[in-house]
CSV table of C-alpha atoms in Angstrom, one decimal:
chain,number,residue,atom,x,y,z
D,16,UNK,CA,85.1,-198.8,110.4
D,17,UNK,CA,83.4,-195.5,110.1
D,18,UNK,CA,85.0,-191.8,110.6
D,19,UNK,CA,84.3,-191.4,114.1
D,20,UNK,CA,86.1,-194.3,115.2
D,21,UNK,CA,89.1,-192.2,116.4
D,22,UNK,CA,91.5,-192.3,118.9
D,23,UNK,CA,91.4,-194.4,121.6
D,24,UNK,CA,94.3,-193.1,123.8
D,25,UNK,CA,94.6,-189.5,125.2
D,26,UNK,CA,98.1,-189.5,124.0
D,27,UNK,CA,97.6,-189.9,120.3
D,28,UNK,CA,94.7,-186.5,120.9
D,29,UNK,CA,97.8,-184.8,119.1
D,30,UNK,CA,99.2,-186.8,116.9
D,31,UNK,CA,97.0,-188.8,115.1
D,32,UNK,CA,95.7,-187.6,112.1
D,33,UNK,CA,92.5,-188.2,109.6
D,34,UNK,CA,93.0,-187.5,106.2
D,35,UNK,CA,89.7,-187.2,104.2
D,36,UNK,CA,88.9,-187.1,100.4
D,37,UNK,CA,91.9,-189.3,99.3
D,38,UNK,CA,92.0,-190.4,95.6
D,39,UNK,CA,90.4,-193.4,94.8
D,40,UNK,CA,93.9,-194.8,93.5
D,41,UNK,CA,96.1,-193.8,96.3
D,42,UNK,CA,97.8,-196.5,98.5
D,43,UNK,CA,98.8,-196.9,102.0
D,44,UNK,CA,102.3,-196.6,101.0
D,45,UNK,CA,102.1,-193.4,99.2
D,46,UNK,CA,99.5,-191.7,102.0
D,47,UNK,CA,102.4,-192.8,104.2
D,48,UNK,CA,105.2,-191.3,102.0
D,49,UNK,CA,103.0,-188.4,101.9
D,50,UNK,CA,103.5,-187.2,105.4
D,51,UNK,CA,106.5,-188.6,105.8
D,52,UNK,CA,107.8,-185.8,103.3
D,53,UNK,CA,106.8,-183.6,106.8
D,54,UNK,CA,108.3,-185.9,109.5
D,55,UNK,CA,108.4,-189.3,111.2
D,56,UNK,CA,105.1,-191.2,110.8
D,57,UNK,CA,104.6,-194.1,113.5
D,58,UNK,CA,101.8,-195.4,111.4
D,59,UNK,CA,99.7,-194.7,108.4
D,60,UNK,CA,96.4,-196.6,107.7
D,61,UNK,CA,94.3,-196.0,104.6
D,62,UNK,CA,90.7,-197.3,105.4
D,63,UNK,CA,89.1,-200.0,102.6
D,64,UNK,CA,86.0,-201.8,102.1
D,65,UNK,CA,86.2,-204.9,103.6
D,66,UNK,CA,84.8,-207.3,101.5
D,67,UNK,CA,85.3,-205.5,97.6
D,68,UNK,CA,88.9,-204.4,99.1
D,69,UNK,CA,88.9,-200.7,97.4
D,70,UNK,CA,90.0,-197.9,99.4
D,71,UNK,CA,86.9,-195.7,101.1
D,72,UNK,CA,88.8,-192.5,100.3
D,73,UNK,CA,90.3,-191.6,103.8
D,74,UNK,CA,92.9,-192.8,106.3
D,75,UNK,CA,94.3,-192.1,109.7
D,76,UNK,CA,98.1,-190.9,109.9
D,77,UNK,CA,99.9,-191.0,113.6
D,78,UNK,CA,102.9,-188.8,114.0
D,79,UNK,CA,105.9,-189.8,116.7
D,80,UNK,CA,105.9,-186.0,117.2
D,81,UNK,CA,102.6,-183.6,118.0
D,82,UNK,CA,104.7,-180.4,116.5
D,83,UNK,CA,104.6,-182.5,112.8
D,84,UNK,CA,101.1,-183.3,113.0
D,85,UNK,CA,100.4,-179.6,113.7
D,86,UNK,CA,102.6,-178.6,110.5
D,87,UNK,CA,101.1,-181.9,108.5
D,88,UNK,CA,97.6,-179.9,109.0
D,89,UNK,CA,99.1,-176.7,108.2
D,90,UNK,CA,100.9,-178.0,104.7
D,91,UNK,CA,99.0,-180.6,103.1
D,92,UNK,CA,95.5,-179.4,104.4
D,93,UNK,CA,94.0,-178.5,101.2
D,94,UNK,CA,96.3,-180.1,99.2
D,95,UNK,CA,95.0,-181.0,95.3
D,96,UNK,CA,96.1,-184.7,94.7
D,97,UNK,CA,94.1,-185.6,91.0
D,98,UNK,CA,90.7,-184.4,90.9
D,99,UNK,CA,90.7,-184.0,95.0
D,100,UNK,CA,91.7,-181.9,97.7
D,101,UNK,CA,92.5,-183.7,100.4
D,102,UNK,CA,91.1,-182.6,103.8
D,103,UNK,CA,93.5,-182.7,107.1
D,104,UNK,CA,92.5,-182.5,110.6
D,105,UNK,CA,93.2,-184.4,113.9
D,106,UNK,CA,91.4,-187.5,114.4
D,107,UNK,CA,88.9,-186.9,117.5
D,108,UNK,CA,89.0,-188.5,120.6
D,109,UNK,CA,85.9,-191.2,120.5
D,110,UNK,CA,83.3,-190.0,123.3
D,111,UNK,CA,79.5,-189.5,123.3
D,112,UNK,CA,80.5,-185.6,122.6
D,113,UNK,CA,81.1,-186.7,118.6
D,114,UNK,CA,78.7,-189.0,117.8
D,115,UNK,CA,76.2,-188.5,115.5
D,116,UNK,CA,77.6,-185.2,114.4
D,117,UNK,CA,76.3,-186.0,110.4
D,118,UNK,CA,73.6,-184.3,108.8
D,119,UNK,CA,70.9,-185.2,105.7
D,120,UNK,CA,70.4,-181.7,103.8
D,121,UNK,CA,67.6,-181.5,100.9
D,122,UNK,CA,65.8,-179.0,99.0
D,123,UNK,CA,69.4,-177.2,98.0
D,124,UNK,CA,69.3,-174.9,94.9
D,125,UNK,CA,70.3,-177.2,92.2
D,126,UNK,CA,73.4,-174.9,91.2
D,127,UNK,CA,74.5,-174.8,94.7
D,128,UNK,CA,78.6,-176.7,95.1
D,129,UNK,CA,79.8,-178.0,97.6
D,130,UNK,CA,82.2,-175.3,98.2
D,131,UNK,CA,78.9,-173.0,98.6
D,132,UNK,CA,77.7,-175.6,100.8
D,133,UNK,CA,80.7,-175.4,103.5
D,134,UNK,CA,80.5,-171.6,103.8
D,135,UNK,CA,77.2,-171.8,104.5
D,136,UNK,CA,77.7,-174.1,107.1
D,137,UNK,CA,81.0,-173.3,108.2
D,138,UNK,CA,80.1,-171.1,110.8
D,139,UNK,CA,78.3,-173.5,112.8
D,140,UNK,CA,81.3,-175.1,113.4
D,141,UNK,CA,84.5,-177.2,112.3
D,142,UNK,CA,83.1,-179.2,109.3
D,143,UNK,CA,84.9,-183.0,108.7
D,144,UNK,CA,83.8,-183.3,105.5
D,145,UNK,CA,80.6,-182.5,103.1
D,146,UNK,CA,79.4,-184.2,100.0
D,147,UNK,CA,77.0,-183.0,97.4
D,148,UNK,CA,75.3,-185.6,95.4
D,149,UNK,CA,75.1,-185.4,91.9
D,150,UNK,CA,72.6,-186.9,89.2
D,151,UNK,CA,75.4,-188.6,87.3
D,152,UNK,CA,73.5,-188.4,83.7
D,153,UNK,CA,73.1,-184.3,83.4
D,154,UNK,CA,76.5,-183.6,86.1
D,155,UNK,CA,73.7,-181.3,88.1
D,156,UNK,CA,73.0,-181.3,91.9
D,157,UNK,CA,70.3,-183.2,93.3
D,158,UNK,CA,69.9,-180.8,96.0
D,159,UNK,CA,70.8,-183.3,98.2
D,160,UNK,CA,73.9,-183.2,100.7
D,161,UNK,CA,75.7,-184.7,103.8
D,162,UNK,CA,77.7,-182.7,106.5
D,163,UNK,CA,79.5,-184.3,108.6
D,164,UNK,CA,81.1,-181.7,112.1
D,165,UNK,CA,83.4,-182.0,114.1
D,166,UNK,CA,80.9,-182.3,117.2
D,167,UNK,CA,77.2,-182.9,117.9
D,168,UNK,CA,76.2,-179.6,119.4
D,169,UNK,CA,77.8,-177.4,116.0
D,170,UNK,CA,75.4,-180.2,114.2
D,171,UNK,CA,72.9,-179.5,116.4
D,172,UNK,CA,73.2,-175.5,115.9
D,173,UNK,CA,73.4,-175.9,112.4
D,174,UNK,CA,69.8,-177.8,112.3
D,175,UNK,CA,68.1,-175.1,114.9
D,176,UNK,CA,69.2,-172.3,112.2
D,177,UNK,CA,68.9,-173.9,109.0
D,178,UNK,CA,66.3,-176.2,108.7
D,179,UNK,CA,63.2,-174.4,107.2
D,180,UNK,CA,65.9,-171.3,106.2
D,181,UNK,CA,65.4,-170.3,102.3
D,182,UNK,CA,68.9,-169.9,100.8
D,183,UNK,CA,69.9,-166.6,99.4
D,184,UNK,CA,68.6,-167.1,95.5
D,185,UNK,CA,66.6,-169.8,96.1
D,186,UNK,CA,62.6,-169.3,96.8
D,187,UNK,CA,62.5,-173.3,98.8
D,188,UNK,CA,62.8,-173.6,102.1
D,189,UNK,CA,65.4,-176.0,103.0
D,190,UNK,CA,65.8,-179.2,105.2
D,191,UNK,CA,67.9,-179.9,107.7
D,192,UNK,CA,68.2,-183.3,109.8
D,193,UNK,CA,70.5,-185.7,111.4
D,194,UNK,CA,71.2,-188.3,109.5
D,195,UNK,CA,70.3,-191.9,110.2
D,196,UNK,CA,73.1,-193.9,111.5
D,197,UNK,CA,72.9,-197.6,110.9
D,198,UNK,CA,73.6,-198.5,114.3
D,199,UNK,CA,70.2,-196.9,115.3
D,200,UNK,CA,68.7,-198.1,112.0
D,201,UNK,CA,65.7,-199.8,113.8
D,202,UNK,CA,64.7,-197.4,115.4
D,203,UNK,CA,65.4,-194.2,113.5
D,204,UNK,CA,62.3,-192.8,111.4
D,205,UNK,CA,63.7,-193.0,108.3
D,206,UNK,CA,64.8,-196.5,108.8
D,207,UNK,CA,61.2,-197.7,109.7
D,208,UNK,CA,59.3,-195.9,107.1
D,209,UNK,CA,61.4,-197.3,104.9
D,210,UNK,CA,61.8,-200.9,106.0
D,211,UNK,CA,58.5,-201.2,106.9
D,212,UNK,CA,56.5,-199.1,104.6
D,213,UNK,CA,57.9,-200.6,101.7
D,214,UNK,CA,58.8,-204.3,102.4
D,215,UNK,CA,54.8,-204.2,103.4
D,216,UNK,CA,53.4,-202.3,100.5
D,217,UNK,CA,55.6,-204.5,98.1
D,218,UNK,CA,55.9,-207.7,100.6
D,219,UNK,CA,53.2,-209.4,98.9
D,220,UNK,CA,54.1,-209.8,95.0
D,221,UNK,CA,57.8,-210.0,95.9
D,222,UNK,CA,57.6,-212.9,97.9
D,223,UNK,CA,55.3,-214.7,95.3
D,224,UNK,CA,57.6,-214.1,92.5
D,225,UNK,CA,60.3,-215.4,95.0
D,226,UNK,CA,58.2,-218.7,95.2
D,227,UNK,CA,57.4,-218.6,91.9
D,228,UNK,CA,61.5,-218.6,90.4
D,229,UNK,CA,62.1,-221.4,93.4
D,230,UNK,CA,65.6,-220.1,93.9
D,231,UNK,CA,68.2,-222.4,93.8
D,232,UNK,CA,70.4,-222.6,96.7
D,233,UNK,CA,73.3,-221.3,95.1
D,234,UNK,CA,71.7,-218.2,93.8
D,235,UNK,CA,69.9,-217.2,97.0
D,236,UNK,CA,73.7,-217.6,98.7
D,237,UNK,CA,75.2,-215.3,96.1
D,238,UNK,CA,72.2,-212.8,96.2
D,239,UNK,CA,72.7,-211.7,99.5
D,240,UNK,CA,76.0,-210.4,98.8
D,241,UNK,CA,77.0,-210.6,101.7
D,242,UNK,CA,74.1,-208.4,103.1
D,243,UNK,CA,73.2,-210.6,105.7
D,244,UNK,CA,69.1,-211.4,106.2
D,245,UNK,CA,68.5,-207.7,106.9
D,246,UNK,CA,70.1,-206.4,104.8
D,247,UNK,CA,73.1,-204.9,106.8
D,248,UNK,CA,75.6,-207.8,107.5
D,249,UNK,CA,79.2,-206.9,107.5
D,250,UNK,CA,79.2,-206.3,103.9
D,251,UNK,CA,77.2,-203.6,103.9
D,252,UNK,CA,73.7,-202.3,103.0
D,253,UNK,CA,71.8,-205.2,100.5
D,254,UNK,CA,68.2,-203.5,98.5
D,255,UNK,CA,66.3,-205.1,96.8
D,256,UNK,CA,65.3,-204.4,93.3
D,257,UNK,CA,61.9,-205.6,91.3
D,258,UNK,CA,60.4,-205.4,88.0
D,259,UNK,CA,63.8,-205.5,86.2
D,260,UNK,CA,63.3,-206.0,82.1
D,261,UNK,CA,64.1,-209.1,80.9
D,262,UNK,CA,67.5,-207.4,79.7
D,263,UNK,CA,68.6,-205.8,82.4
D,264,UNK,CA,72.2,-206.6,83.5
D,265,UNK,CA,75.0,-205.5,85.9
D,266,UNK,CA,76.0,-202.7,84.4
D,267,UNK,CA,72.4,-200.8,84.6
D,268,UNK,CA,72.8,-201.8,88.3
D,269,UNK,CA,76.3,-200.2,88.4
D,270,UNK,CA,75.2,-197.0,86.8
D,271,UNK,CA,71.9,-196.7,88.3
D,272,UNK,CA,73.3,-197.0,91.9
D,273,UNK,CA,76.8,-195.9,91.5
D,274,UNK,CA,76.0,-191.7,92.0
D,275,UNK,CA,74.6,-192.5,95.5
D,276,UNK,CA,77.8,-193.9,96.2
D,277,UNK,CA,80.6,-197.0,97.6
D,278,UNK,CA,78.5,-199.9,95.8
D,279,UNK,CA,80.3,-203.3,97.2
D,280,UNK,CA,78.1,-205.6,94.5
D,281,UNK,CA,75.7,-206.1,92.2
D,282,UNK,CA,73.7,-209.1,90.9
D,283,UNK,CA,70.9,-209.6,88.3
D,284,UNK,CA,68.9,-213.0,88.9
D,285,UNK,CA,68.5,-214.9,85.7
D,286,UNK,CA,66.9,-217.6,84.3
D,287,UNK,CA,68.7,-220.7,84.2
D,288,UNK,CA,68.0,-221.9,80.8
D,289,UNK,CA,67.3,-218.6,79.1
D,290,UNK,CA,70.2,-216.6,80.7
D,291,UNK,CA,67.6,-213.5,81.1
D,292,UNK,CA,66.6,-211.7,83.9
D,293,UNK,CA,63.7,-213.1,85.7
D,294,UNK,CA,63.0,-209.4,86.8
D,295,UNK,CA,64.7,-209.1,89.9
D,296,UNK,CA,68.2,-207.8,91.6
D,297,UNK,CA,70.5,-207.1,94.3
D,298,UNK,CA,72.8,-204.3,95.1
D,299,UNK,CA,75.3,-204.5,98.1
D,300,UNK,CA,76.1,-200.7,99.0
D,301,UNK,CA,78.9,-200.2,101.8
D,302,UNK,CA,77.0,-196.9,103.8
D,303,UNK,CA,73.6,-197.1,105.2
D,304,UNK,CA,73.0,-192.9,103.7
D,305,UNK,CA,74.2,-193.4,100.5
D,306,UNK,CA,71.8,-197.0,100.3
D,307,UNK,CA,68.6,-195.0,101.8
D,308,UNK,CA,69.3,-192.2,99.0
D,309,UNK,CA,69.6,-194.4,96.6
D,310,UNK,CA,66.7,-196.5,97.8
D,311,UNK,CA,64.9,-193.0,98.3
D,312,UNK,CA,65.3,-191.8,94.8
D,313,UNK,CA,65.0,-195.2,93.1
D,314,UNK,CA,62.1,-196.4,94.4
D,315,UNK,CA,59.4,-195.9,91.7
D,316,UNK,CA,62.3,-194.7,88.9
D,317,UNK,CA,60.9,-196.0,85.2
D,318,UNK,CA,63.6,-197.9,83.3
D,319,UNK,CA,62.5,-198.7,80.2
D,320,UNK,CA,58.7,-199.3,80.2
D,321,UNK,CA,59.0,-200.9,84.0
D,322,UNK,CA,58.4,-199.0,86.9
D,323,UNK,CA,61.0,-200.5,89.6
D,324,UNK,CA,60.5,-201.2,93.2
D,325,UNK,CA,63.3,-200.8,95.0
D,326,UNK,CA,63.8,-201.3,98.9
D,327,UNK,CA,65.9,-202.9,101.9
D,328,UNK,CA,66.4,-206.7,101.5
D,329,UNK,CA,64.2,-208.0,104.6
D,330,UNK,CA,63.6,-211.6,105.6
D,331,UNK,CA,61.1,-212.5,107.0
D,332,UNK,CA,61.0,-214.1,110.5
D,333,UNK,CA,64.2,-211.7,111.4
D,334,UNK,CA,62.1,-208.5,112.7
């Protein structure tokens, strides 16, 4: 369930609410205590992942009455609940008018936050929510970011002035696209250069060490993590990882892929009598962005004295 799917009936247009940036240990209960503290809440859903069961970090909240949704926005918009501050705003009717309102922006100064980020966006339009990503080791930028607006045409006006602009204190030019959405993964550019121009360049040894370990059943069902055969079943996003040391484990997977963001699993193949890793992973992530950054900035990292090759789970046959 993604944060456009919004309200289906005209009649909720003013009384259902979406409440972004929620802590990661806040539950449906207390979001619904929350704004009942304002007035009478018909329903409160916090959103989670559907197979790992943690919350995504947002939630929709339908009022009885339209004049406590308005004064829900007004009061706890901006609220600070732990390290967040929760965002507020009215859930949007689903139509063609909203879709595809999210944008990929790189080549950001490095010391640029994501407060600096809104403002300069902002006037573009009404902003849903923004996200800097951050290298997790040093806690800098990776002058990358997401925007997500309220509409495609402030998206759209956003990219015709932005993309190629050179922030003030910064001497690079910036980018601005639309993202790819994964429901128009095959056919979107990013999607095809990566699925294609990497399963081929690296198609060949990976599916000879494949042969070569003879997976067992069982392994094979556990490595697809619920991926599905390309790589975006249900259960999100599954990449491939190659030319893991033999000591790799879980928890480099975790921390390697964790600062892209919602990671569902992880799973190192080992050897059966040895109990090492026969050089080769999985990661399940839940968003299709946040698995092509990481697959994006990954790809050719060096861990240790191996240089890894990471890219979409494909299977061959399923094109």
């Amino acid at each position: 369930m993604s944060h456009e799917q919004m309200v289906e009936d005209e009649s909720d247009a003013r009384t259902n609410l979406i409440v972004n940036y929620l802590p990661q240990s806040m539950s449906q209960e207390e979001l619904r205590s929350l704004f009942s503290s304002v007035g009478e809440v018909e329903s409160a859903k916090l959103i989670r992942d559907k197979v790992a069961g943690h919350s995504l970090g947002y939630g929709f909240v339908n009022f009885v009455n339209p004049n406590d949704a308005e004064r829900a926005i007004s009061t706890l918009n901006g609220l600070r609940l732990q390290s967040k501050t929760i965002k507020v705003s009215f859930a949007r009717p689903s139509s063609d008018m909203i879709k595809d309102a999210n944008l990929y922006i790189s080549g950001l100064p490095r010391n640029l936050s994501q407060q600096d980020l809104e403002d300069m966006f902002s006037r573009f339009g009404h902003i849903i929510n923004s996200r800097v990503l951050v290298d997790q080791a040093s806690g800098l930028s990776r002058g990358v970011a997401f925007i997500r607006f309220d509409k495609r045409a402030e998206a759209e006006d956003a990219v015709k002035h932005l993309n190629g602009n050179v922030p003030p204190g910064s001497s690079e030019p910036i980018t601005v696209k639309f993202a790819a959405n994964p429901n128009q993964a095959r056919n979107s550019q990013m999607v095809s250069q990566m699925y294609h121009g990497q399963s081929r360049r690296f198609g060949g040894p990976v599916h000879h060490q494949a042969q070569r370990f003879r997976f067992s059943p069982m392994s094979v069902d556990h490595s697809s993590g619920g991926g599905g055969s390309s790589g975006n079943g249900s259960g999100g996003w599954c990449i491939f990882i190659y030319n893991l040391g033999q000591d790799a484990d879980e928890a480099i997977l975790w921390q390697m892929f964790g600062p892209f963001g919602a990671v569902v699993n992880v799973k190192v193949i080992r050897d059966f009598n040895t109990n090492k890793c026969k050089g080769f992973g999985f990661v399940t992530m839940s968003n299709y962005e946040e698995a092509a950054m990481a697959i994006h900035n990954l790809n050719g990292y060096r861990l240790g004295d191996k240089v890894l090759q990471v890219s979409f789970k494909t299977s061959k046959g399923h094109k």
